[in-house]
Short mmCIF file of C-alpha atoms in Angstrom, two decimals:
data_model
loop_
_atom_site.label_atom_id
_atom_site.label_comp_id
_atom_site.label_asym_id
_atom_site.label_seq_id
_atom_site.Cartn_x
_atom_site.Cartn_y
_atom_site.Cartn_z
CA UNK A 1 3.26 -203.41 11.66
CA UNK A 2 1.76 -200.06 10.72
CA UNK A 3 -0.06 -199.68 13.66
CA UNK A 4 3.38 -199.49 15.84
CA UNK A 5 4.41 -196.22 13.85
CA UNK A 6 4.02 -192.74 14.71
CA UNK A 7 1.93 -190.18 12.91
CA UNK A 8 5.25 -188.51 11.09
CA UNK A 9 6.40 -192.06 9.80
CA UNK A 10 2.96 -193.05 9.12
CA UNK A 11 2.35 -190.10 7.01
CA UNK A 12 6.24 -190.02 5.42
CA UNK A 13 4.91 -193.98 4.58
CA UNK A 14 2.07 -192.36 2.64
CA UNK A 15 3.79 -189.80 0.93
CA UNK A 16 6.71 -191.87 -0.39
CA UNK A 17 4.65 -194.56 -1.29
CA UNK A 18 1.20 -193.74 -1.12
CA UNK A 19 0.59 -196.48 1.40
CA UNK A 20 -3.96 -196.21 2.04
CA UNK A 21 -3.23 -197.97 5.06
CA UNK A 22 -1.05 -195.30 6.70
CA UNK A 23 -3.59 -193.25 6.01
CA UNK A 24 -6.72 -195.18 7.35
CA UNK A 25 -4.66 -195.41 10.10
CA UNK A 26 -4.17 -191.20 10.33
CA UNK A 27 -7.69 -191.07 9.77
CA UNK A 28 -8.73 -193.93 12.73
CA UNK A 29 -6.18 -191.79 15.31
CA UNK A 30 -7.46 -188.64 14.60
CA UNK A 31 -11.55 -189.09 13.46
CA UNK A 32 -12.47 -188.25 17.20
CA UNK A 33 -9.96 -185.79 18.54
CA UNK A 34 -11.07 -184.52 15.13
CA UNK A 35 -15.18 -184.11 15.52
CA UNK A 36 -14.47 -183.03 19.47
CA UNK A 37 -12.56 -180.05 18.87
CA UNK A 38 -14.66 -178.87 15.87
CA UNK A 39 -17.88 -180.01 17.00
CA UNK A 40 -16.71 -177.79 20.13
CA UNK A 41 -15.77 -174.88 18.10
CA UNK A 42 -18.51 -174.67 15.92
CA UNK A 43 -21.40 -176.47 17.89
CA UNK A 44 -23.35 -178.53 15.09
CA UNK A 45 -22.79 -181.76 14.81
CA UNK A 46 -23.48 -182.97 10.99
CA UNK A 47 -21.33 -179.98 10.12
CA UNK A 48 -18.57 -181.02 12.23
CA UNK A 49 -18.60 -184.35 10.70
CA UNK A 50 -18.18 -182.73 7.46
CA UNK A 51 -15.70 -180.80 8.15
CA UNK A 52 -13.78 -183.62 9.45
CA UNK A 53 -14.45 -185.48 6.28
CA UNK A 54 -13.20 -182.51 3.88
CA UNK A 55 -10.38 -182.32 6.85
CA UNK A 56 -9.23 -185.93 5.69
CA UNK A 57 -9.91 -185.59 1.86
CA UNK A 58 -7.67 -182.11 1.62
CA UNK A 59 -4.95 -184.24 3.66
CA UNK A 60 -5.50 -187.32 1.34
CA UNK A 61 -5.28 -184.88 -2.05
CA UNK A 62 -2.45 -182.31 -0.51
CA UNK A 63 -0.04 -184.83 1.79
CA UNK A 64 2.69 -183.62 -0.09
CA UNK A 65 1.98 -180.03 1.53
CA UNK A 66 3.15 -181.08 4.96
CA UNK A 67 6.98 -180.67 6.10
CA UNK A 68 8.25 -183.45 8.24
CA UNK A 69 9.81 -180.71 10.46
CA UNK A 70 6.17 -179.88 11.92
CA UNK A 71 4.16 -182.34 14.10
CA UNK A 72 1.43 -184.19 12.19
CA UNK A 73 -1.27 -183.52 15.16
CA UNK A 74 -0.30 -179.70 14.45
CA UNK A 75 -0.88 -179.74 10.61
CA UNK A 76 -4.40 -181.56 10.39
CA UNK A 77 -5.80 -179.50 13.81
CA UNK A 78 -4.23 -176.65 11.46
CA UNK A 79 -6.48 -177.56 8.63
CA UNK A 80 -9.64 -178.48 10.95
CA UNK A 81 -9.46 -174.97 12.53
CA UNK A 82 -9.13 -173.20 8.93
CA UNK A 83 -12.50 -175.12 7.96
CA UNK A 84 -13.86 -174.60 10.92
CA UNK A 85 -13.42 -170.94 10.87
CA UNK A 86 -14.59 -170.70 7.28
CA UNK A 87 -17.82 -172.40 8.15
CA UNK A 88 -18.45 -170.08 10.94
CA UNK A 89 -17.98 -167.17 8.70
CA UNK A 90 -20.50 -168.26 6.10
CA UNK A 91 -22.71 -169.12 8.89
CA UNK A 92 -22.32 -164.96 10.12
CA UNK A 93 -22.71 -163.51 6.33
CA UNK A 94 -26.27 -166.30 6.56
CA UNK A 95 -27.76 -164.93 9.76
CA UNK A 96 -26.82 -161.54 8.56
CA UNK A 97 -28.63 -161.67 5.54
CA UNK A 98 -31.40 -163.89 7.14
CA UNK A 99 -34.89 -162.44 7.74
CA UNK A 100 -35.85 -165.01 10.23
CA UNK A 101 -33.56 -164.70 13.07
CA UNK A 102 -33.89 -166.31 16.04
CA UNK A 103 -32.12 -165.63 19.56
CA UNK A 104 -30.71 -168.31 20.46
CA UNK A 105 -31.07 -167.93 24.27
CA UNK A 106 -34.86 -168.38 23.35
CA UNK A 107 -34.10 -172.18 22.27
CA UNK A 108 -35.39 -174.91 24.73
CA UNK A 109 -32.05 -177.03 25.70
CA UNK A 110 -32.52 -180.18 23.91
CA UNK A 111 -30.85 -183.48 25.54
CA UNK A 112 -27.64 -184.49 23.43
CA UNK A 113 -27.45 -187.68 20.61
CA UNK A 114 -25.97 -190.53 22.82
CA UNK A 115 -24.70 -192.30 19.66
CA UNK A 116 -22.12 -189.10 19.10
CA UNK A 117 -21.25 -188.89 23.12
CA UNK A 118 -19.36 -191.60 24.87
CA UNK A 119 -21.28 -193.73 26.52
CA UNK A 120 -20.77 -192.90 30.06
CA UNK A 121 -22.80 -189.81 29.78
CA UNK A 122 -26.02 -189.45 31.88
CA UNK A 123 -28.60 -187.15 31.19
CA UNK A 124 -28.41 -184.91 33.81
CA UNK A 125 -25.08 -184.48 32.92
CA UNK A 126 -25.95 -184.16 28.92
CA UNK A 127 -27.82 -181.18 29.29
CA UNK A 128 -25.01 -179.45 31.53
CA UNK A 129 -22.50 -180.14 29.33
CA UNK A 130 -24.98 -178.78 26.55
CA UNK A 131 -25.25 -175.43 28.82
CA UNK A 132 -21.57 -175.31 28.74
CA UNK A 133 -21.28 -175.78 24.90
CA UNK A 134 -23.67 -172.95 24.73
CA UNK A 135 -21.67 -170.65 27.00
CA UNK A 136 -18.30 -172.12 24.94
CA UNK A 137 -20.39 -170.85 21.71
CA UNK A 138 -20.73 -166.82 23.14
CA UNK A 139 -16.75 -166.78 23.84
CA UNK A 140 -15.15 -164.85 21.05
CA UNK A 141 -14.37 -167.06 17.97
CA UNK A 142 -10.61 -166.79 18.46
CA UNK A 143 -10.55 -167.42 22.27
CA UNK A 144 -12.57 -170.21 21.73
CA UNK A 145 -10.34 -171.71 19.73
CA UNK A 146 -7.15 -171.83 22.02
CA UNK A 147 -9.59 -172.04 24.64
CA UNK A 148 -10.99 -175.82 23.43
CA UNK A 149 -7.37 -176.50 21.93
CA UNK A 150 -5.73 -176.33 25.03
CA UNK A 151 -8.02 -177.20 28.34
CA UNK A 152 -10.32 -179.91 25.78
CA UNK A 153 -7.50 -181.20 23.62
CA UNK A 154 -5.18 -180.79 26.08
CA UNK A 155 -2.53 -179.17 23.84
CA UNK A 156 0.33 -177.07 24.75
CA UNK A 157 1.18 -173.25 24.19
CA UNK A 158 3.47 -174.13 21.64
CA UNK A 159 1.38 -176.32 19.83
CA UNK A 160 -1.18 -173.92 20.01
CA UNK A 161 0.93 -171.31 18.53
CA UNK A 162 2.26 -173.87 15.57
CA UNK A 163 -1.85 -174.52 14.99
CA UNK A 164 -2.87 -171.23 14.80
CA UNK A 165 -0.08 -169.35 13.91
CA UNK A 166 0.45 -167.05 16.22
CA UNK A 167 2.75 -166.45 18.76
CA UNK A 168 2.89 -167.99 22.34
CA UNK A 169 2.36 -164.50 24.25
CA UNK A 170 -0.74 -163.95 21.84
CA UNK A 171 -2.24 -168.15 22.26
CA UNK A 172 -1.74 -167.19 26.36
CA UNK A 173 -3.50 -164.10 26.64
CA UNK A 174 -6.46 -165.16 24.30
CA UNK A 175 -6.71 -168.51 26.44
CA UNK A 176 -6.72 -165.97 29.34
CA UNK A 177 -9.60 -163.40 28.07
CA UNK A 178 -11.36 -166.71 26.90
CA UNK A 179 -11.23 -168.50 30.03
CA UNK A 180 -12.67 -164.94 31.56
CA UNK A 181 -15.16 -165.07 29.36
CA UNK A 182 -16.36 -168.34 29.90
CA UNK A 183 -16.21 -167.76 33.47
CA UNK A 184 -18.56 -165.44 33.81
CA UNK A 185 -21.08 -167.09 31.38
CA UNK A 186 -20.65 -170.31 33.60
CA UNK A 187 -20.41 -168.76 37.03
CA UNK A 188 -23.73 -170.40 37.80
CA UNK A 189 -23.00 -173.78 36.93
CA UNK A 190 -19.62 -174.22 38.42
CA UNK A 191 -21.40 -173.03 42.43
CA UNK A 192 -23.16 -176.05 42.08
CA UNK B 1 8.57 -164.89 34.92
CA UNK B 2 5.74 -164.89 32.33
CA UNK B 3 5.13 -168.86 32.68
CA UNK B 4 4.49 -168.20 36.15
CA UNK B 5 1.72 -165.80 35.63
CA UNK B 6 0.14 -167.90 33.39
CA UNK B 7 0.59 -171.00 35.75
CA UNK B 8 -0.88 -169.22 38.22
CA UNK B 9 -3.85 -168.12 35.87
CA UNK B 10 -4.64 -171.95 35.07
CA UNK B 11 -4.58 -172.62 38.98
CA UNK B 12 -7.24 -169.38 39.18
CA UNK B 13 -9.63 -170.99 35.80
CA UNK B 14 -9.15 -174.18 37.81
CA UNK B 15 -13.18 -174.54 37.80
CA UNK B 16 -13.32 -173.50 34.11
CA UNK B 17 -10.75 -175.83 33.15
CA UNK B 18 -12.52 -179.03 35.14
CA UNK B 19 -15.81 -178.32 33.61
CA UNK B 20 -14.26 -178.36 30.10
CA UNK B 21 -12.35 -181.32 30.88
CA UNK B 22 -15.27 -183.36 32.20
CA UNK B 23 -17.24 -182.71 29.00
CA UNK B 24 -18.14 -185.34 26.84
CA UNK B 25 -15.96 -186.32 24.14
CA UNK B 26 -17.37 -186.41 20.88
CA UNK B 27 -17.43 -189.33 18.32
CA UNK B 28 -17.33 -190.07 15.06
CA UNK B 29 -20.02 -191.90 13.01
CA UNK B 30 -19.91 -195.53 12.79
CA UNK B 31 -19.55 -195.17 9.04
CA UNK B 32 -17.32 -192.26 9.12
CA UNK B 33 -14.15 -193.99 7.34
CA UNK B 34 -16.47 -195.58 4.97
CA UNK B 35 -18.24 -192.21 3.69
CA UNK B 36 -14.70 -190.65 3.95
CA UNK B 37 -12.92 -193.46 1.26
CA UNK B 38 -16.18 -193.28 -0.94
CA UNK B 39 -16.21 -189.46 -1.71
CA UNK B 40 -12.43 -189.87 -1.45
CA UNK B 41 -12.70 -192.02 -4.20
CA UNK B 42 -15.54 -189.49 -6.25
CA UNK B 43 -13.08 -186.84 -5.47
CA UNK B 44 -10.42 -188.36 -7.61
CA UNK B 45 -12.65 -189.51 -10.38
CA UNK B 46 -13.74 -185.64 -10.25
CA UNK B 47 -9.93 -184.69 -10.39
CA UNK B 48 -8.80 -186.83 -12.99
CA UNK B 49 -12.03 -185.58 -15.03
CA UNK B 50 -11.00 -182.10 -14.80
CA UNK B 51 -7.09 -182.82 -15.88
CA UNK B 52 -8.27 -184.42 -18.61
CA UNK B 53 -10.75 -181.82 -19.82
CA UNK B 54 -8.07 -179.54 -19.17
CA UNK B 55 -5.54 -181.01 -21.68
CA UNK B 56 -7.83 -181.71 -24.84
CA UNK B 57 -6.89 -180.51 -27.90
CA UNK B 58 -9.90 -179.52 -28.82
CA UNK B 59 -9.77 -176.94 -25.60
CA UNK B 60 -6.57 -175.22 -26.96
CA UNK B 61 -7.59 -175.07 -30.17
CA UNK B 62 -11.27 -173.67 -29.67
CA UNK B 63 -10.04 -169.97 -29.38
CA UNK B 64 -7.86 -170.12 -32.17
CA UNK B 65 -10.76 -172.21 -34.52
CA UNK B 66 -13.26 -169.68 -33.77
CA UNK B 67 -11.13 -166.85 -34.63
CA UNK B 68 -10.52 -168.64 -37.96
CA UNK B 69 -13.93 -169.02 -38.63
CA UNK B 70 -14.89 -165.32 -37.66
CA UNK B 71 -11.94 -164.36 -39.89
CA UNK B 72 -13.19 -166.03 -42.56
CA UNK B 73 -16.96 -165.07 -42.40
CA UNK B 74 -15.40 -161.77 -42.38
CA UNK B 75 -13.30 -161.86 -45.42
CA UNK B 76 -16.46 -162.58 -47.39
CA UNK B 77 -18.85 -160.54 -46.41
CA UNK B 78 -15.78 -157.74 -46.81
CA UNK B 79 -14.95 -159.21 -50.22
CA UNK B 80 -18.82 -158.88 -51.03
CA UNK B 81 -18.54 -155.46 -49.93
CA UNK B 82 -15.72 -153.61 -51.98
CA UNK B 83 -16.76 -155.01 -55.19
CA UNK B 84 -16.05 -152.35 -57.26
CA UNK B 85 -18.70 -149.82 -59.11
CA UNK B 86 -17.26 -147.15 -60.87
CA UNK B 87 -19.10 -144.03 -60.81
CA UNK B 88 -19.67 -142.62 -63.81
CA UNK B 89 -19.76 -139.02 -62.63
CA UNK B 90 -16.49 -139.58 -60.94
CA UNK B 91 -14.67 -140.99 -64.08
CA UNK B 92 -12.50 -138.69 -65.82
CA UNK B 93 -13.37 -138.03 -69.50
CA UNK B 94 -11.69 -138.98 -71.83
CA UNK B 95 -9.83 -136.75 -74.65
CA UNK B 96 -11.34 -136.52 -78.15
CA UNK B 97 -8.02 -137.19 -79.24
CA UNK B 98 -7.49 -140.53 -77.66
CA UNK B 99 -10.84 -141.64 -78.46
CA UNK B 100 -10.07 -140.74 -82.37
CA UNK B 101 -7.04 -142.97 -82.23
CA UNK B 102 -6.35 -145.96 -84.14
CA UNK B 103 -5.57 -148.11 -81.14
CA UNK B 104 -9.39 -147.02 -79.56
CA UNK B 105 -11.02 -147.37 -83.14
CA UNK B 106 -9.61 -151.09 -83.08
CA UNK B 107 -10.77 -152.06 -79.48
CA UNK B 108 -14.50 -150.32 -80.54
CA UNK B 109 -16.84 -151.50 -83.19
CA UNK B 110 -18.31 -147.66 -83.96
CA UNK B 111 -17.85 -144.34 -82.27
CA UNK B 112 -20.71 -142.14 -82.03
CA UNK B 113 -20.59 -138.45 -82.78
CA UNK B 114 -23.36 -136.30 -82.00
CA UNK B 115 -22.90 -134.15 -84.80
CA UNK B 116 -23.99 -130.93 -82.13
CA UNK B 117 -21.59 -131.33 -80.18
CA UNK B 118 -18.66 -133.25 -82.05
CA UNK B 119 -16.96 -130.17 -83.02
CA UNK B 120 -14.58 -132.09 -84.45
CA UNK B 121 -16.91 -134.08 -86.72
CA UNK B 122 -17.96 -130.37 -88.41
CA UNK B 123 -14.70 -129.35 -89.25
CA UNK B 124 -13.94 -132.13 -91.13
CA UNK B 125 -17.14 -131.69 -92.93
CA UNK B 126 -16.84 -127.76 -93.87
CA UNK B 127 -13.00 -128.64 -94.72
CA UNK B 128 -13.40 -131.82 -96.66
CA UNK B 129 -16.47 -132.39 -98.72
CA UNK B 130 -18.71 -129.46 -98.27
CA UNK B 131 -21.50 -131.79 -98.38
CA UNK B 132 -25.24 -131.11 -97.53
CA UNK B 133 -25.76 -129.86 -94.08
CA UNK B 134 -26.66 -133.35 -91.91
CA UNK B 135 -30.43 -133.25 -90.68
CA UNK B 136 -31.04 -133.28 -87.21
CA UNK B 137 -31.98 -136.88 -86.76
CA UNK B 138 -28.58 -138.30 -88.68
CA UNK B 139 -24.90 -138.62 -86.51
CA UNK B 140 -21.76 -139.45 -87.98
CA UNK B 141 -20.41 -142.70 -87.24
CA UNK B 142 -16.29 -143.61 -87.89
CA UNK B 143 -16.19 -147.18 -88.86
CA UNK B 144 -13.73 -149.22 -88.20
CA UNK B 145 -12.45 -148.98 -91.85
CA UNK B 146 -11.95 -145.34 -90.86
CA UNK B 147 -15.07 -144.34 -93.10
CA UNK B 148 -17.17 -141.74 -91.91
CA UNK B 149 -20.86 -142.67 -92.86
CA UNK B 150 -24.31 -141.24 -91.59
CA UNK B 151 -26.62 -142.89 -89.33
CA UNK B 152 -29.95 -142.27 -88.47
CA UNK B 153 -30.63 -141.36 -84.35
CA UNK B 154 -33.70 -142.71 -82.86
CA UNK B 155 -35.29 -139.39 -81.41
CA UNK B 156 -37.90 -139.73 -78.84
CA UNK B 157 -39.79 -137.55 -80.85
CA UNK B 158 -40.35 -138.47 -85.05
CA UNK B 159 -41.96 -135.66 -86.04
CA UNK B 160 -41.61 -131.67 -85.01
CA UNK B 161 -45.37 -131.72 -83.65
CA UNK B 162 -46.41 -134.35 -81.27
CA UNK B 163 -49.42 -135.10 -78.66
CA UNK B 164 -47.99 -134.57 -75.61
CA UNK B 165 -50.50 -136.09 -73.78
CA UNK B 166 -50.35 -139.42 -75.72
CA UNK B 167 -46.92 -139.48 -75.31
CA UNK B 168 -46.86 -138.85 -71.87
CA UNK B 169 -49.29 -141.56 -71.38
CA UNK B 170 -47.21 -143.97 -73.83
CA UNK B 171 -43.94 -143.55 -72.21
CA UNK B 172 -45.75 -143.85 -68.36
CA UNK B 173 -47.12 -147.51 -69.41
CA UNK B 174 -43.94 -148.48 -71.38
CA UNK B 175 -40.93 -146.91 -69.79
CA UNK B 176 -42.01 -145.16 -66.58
CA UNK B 177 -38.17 -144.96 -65.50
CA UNK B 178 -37.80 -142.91 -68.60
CA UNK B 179 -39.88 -140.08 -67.36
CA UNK B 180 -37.91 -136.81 -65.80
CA UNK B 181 -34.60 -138.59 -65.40
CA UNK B 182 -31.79 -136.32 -64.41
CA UNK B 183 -28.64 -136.61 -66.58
CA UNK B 184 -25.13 -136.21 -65.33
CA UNK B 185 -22.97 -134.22 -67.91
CA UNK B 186 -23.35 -133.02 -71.56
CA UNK B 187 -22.32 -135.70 -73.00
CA UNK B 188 -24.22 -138.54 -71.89
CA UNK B 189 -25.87 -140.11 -74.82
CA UNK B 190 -21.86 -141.37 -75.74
CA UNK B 191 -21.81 -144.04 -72.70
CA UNK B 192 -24.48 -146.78 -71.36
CA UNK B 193 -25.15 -145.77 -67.99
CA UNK B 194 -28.73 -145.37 -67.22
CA UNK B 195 -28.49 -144.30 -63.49
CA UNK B 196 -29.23 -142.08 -61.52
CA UNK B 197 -33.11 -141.64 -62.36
CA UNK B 198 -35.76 -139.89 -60.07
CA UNK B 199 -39.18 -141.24 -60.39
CA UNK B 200 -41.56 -138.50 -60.24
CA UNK B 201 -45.35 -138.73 -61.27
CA UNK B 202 -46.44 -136.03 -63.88
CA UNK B 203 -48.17 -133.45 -62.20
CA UNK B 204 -51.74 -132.46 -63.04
CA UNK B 205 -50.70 -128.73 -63.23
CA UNK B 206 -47.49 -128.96 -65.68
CA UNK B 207 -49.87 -131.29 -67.98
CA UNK B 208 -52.31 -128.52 -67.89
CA UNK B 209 -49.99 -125.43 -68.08
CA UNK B 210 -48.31 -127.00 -71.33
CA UNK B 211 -51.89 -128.02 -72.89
CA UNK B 212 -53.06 -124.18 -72.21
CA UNK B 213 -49.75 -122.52 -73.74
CA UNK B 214 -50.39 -125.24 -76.95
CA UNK B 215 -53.78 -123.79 -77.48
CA UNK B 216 -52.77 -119.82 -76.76
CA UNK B 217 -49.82 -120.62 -79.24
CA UNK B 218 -52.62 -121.90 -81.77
CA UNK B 219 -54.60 -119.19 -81.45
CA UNK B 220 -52.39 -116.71 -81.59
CA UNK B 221 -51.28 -118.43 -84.97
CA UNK B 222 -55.21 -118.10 -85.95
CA UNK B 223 -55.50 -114.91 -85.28
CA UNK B 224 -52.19 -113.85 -87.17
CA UNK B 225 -53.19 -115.52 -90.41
CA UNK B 226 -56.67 -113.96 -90.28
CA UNK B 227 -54.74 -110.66 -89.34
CA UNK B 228 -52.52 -111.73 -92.61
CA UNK B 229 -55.74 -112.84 -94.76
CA UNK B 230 -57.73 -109.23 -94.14
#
């Protein structure tokens, strides 16, 4: 019966009467949209779990922080993004302070878990999507962002401006300079 | 206007956009839900740990206890402190007058007059009695039936000529704190405080000096009664 609901009714179920179900059901609907978009932002994949996972336990411990006026799918990318963001930061102050930095360009490409991919993925076309992830990695942290939020999760501007909270002139000009960005780093890929 | 241009921007990322799209969707863990309800559940136990620590009593009244306790220590150690010692050279004298009265004669068994310097004391004995003149090593003491009677004073010294060497020697083995002490005021033999002593060893030279002026004072008194004699 759950099941049929929507995300705002599932989560009004949970916050009037702290229904676990309505939220294992949040947390099955959203787990994978989830671990692509951050595993896309910030490229690691045990951290993106773990973000995920602190994702769902702040909206477990602070459901009474979201409005019913705002979509559900905007509030938890909202919180994924923040995390996300704050985990790339700590990772800059580390390599900043770190006396054994590596270049990353100098890393051998390394073929991609299957277990985390869907199965339909070949090898061939593991490591190019693993060159693109690297390319999606060198955009700018907050074209990257919109960038993966709208052409990977397939959201729209205005979504995009609830999530990151700015407004819809700002999300289309950063998707713009982002997509720029990314097409230059990929212009060797995309001739083939 | 401005949709437009952006509509025609996604039709000139076109490639970009299909490359991002055909990527791979990522998954979540198999046991994903399973690790999320477990530290889900720690989380709480965590929480509910921390309210409760937060509401003790104890943790309200810790501040307030130990300020008690330092308070306390405090009024001790200060009461330990000001105890009270009067110093004797800051005391104001008393008159001769209110120590001659009847209420001060009750409250004290005997008053002690050195008859030098009890001025007093000689009047009374010119004006009343003309008794003998008082030796040197007698006082008069008032009794409490208002009687004047004599009493004999211990002098350090019993007769006019002494060994001085002996006695310095005596009184360093017996009473060394007796040697040189420094007396505050006149009229210190009339109270009991014995303060204020400086301990200084007796010093070859003085020793000597006073031994050599004892024999020049001898022979000079040798030489005058020979003088007197011829």
């Amino acid at each position: 019966m759950l099941f049929s609901l929507s995300d705002e009714n599932l989560i009004k179920e949970f916050q009037d009467n702290n229904t676990i179900e309505a939220y294992e059901i949040l947390v099955k609907r959203y787990k994978d949209p989830l671990i692509n978009f951050v595993y896309r932002f910030v490229g690691d994949k045990d951290v993106c779990v773990d973000i995920v996972q602190d994702t769902m336990i702040k909206f477990y411990l602070n459901k009474d922080s979201y409005k019913s006026f705002a979509k559900f799918s905007t509030w938890i990318y909202t919180i994924a993004g923040n995390l996300a963001k704050n985990e790339l930061k700590r990772r800059k102050r580390r390599t900043i302070y770190s006396l054994n930095q590596h270049n990353e360009d100098e890393k051998s490409i390394q073929v991609e878990d299957k277990s985390f991919f869907t199965p339909d993925v070949t090898a061939d076309s593991s490591i190019k999507s693993e060159i693109i992830q690297r390319a999606l990695l060198k955009v700018k942290t907050v074209y990257r962002e919109v960038v993966i939020l709208r052409d990977i999760e397939g959201f729209s501007y205005e979504e995009i401006a609830d999530i990151t909270n700015l407004s819809i002139g700002t999300v289309k000009s950063r998707i713009n300079r982002g997509r720029t960005q990314l097409q230059k780093l990929l212009k060797n890929i995309y001739r083939e | 206007m401005k949709k437009n241009f952006y509509d025609k921007d996604e039709e000139k990322f076109k490639s970009v956009i299909d490359i991002l799209k055909s990527l791979p969707r990522a998954q979540a863990p198999q046991n994903f839900e399973h690790r999320l309800m477990t530290s889900i559940h720690n989380k709480n136990n965590s929480l509910k740990e921390e309210i409760t620590e937060n509401y003790t009593l104890f943790k309200f009244l810790k501040p307030a206890l130990t300020v008690t306790v330092i308070a306390v220590i405090l009024f001790f150690i200060g009461d330990f402190q000001t105890t009270e010692i009067s110093n004797p050279l800051l005391v104001e004298p008393k008159l001769r007058e209110e120590l001659s009265s009847t209420s001060e004669i009750g409250k004290q068994q005997k008053k002690y007059f050195v008859p030098s310097e009890n001025q007093m004391a000689s009047k009374q004995k010119t004006e009343d009695t003309e008794e003998a003149e008082i030796p040197d090593n007698y006082r008069v003491v008032l009794n409490e039936n208002d009687v004047l009677s004599r009493e004999k004073i211990n002098l350090p010294f019993e007769d006019k000529s002494f060994d001085l060497d002996s006695k310095l020697r005596n009184s360093k083995v017996s009473q060394p704190t007796n040697e040189n002490r420094a007396l505050a005021g006149s009229n210190t033999r009339t109270f009991d405080f014995d303060g204020f002593f400086t301990r200084v060893p007796p010093e070859r030279r003085v020793i000597d000096s006073l031994r050599h002026l004892q024999d020049s004072l001898l022979k000079a008194q040798i030489e005058y009664l020979q003088k007197i004699r011829k």
